[in-house]
Short mmCIF file of C-alpha atoms in Angstrom, two decimals:
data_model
loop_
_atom_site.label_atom_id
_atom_site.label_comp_id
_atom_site.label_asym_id
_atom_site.label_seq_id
_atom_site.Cartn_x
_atom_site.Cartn_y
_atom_site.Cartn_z
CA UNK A 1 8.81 53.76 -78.43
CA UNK A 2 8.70 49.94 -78.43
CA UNK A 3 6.58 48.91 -75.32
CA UNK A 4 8.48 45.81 -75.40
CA UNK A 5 11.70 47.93 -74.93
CA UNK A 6 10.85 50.48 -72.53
CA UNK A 7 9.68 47.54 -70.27
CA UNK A 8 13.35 46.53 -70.73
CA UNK A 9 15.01 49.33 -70.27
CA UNK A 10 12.83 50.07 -67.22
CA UNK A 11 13.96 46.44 -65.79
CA UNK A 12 17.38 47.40 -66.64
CA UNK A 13 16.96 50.48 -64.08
CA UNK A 14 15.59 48.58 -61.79
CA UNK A 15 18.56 46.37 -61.44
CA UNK A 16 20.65 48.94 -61.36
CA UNK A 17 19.27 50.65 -58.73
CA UNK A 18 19.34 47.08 -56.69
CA UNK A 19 22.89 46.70 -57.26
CA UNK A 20 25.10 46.64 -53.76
CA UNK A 21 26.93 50.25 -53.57
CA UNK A 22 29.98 48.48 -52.89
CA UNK A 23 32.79 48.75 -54.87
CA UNK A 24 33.81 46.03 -58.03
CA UNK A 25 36.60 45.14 -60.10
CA UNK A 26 35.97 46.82 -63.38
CA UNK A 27 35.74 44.40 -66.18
CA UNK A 28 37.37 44.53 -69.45
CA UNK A 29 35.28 45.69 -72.20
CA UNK A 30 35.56 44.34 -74.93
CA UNK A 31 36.98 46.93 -77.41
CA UNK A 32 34.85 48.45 -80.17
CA UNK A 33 34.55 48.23 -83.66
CA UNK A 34 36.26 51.28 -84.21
CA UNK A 35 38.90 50.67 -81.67
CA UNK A 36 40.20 47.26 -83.44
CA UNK A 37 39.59 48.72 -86.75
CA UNK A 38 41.90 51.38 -85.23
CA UNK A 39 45.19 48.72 -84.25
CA UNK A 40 44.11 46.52 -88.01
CA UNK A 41 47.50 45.29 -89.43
CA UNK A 42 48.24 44.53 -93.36
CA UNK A 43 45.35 41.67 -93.99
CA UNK A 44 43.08 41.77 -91.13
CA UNK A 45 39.60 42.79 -90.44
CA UNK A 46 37.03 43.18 -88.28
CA UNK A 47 33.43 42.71 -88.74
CA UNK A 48 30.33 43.08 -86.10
CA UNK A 49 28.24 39.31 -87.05
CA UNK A 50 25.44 41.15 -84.85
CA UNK A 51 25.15 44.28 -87.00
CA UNK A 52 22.16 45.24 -88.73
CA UNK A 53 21.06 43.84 -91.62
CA UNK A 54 19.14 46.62 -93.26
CA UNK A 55 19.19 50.20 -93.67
CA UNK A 56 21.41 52.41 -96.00
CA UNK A 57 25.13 51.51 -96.23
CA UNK A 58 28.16 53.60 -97.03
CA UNK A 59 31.55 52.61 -97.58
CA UNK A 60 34.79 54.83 -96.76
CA UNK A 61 37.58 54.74 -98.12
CA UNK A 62 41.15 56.41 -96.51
CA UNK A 63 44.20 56.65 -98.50
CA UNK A 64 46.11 58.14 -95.74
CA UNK A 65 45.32 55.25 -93.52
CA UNK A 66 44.71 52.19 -96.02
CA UNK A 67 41.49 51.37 -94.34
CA UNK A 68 37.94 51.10 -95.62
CA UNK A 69 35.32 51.47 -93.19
CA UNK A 70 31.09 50.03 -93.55
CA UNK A 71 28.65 52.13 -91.87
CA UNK A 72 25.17 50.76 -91.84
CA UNK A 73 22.41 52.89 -91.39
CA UNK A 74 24.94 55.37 -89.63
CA UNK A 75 26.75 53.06 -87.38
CA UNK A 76 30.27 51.30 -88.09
CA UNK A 77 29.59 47.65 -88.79
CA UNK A 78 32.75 46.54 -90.62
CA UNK A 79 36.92 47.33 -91.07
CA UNK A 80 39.54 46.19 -93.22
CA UNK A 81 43.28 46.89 -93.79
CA UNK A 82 43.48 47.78 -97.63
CA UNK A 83 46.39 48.54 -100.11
CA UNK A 84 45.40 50.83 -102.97
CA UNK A 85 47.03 53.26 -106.28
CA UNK A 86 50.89 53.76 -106.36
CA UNK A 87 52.55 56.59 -107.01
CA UNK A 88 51.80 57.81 -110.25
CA UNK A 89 48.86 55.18 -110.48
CA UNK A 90 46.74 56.88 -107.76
CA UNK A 91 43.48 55.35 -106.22
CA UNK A 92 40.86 58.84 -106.86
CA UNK A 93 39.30 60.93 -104.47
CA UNK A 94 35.67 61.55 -104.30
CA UNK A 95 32.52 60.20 -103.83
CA UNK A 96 31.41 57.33 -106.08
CA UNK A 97 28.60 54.40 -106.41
CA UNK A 98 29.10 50.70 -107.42
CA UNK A 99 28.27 50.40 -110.72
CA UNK A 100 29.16 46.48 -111.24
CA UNK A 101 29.85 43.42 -109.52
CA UNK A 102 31.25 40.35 -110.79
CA UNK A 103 32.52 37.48 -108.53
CA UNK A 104 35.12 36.84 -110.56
CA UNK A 105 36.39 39.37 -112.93
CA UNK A 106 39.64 39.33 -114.81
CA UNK A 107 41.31 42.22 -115.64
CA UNK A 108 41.49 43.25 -119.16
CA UNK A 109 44.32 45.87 -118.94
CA UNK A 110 46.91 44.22 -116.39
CA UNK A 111 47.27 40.66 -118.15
CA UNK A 112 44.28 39.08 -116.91
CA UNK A 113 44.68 39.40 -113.73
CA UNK A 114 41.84 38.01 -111.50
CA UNK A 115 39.91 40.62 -109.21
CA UNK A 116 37.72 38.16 -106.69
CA UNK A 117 34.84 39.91 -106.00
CA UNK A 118 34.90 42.93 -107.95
CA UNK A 119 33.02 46.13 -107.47
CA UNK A 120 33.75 48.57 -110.07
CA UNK A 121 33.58 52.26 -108.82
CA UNK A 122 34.89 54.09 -111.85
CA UNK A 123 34.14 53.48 -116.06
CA UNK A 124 37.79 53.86 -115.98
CA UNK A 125 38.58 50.08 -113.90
CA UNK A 126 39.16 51.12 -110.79
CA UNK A 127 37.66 48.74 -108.55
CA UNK A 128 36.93 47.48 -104.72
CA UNK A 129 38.15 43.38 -104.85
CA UNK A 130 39.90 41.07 -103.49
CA UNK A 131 43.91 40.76 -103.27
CA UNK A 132 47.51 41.47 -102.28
CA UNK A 133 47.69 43.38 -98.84
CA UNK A 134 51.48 44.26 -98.32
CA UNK A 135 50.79 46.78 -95.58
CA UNK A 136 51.10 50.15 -98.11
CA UNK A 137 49.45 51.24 -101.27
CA UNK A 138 50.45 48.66 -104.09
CA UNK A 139 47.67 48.18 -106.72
CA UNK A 140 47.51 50.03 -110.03
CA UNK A 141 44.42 52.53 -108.31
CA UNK A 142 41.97 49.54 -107.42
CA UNK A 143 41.22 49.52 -103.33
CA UNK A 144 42.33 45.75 -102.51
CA UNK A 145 40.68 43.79 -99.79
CA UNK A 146 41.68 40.67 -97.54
CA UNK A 147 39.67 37.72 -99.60
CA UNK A 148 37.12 36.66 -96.87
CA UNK A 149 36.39 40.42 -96.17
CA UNK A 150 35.64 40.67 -99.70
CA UNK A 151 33.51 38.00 -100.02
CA UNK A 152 31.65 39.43 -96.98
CA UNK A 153 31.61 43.11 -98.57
CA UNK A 154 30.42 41.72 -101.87
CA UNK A 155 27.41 40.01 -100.07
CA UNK A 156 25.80 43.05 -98.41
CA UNK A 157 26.55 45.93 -101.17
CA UNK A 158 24.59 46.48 -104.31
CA UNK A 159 24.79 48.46 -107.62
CA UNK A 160 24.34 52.03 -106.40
CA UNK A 161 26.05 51.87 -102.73
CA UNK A 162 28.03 55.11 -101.77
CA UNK A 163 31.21 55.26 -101.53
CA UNK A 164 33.65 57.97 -100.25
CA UNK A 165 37.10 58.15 -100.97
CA UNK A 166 40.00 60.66 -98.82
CA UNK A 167 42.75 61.15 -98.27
CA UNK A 168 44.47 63.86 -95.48
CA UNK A 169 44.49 66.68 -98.43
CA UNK A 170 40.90 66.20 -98.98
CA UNK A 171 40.03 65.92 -95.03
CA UNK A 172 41.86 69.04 -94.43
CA UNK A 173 40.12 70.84 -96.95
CA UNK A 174 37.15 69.73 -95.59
CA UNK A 175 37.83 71.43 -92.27
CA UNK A 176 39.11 74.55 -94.06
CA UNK A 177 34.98 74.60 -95.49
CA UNK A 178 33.88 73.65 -91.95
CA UNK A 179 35.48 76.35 -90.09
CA UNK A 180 34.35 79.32 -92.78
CA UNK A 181 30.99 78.03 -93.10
CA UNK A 182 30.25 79.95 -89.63
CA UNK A 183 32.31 82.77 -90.17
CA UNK A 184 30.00 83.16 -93.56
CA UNK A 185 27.20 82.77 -91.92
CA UNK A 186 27.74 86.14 -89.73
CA UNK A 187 28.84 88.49 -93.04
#
């Protein structure tokens, strides 16, 4: 380890161990990412300014809960309230990489329609960008984002990031693999 942070965390012991027995308000914490990404509303967003910088990032992506989550280097860093595919115009499932970004992109299948920010997932158009958060799913299968989120988002991905799309079919099927991997593990 760090010398410069076990002498740290050995100060931090030490202070605790000095601290009077007797007994204190508790204070507030202050919630965590994944708590206020939790109680996001239609447009808002959270984002942790004191995150990492470096290390691998992954984006999720839940249908069921119109929320995209940023995990760098396995920790949540970011959260926004999204509104993807319609009914019959679905956002897809799976696991897929950015292949483009464009600041500002205008769509060439919905009458030009600007896409701030655009991150194009599929060959297809589907896309992460900027736009219209109603509070459901809305879009024609693009995953829309508050603009300042996107802008944010835009700056810290590049061409090749992960990202995993669900929904609650494809999360229960997931446990349904979970739970027989042991059970195949003893026939």
């Amino acid at each position: 380890r760090d010398p410069v942070l076990k002498s740290l965390s050995a100060l931090g012991f030490l202070v605790f161990a000095e601290a009077p027995a007797t007994a204190q308000p508790a204070a507030h914490p202050r919630p965590t990412i994944a708590q206020r990404a939790a109680a996001l509303g239609p447009g808002q967003y959270v984002w942790d300014a004191k995150a990492p910088s470096s290390g691998p990032l992954l984006l999720t992506i839940d249908l069921t809960a119109q929320r995209l989550t940023v995990y760098r280097d396995g920790a949540l860093i970011a959260a926004s309230a999204i509104s993807t595919g319609t009914l019959g115009r679905e956002t897809p499932t799976g696991v897929f990489t950015i292949l483009e970004k464009k600041v500002m992109h205008r769509s060439t299948t919905y009458d030009n329609a600007p896409m701030p920010y655009m991150q194009r997932l599929t060959s297809k158009g589907i896309a992460i960008h900027a736009g219209e958060l109603p509070g459901y799913p809305a879009s024609h299968g693009c995953i829309r984002l508050p603009n300042e989120f996107a802008k944010l988002l835009y700056g810290v991905t590049e061409l090749g990031t992960q990202v995993m799309i669900t929904d609650d079919t494809q999360i229960a099927k997931r446990k349904r693999v979970a739970a027989d991997y042991p059970r195949a593990q003893h026939d």
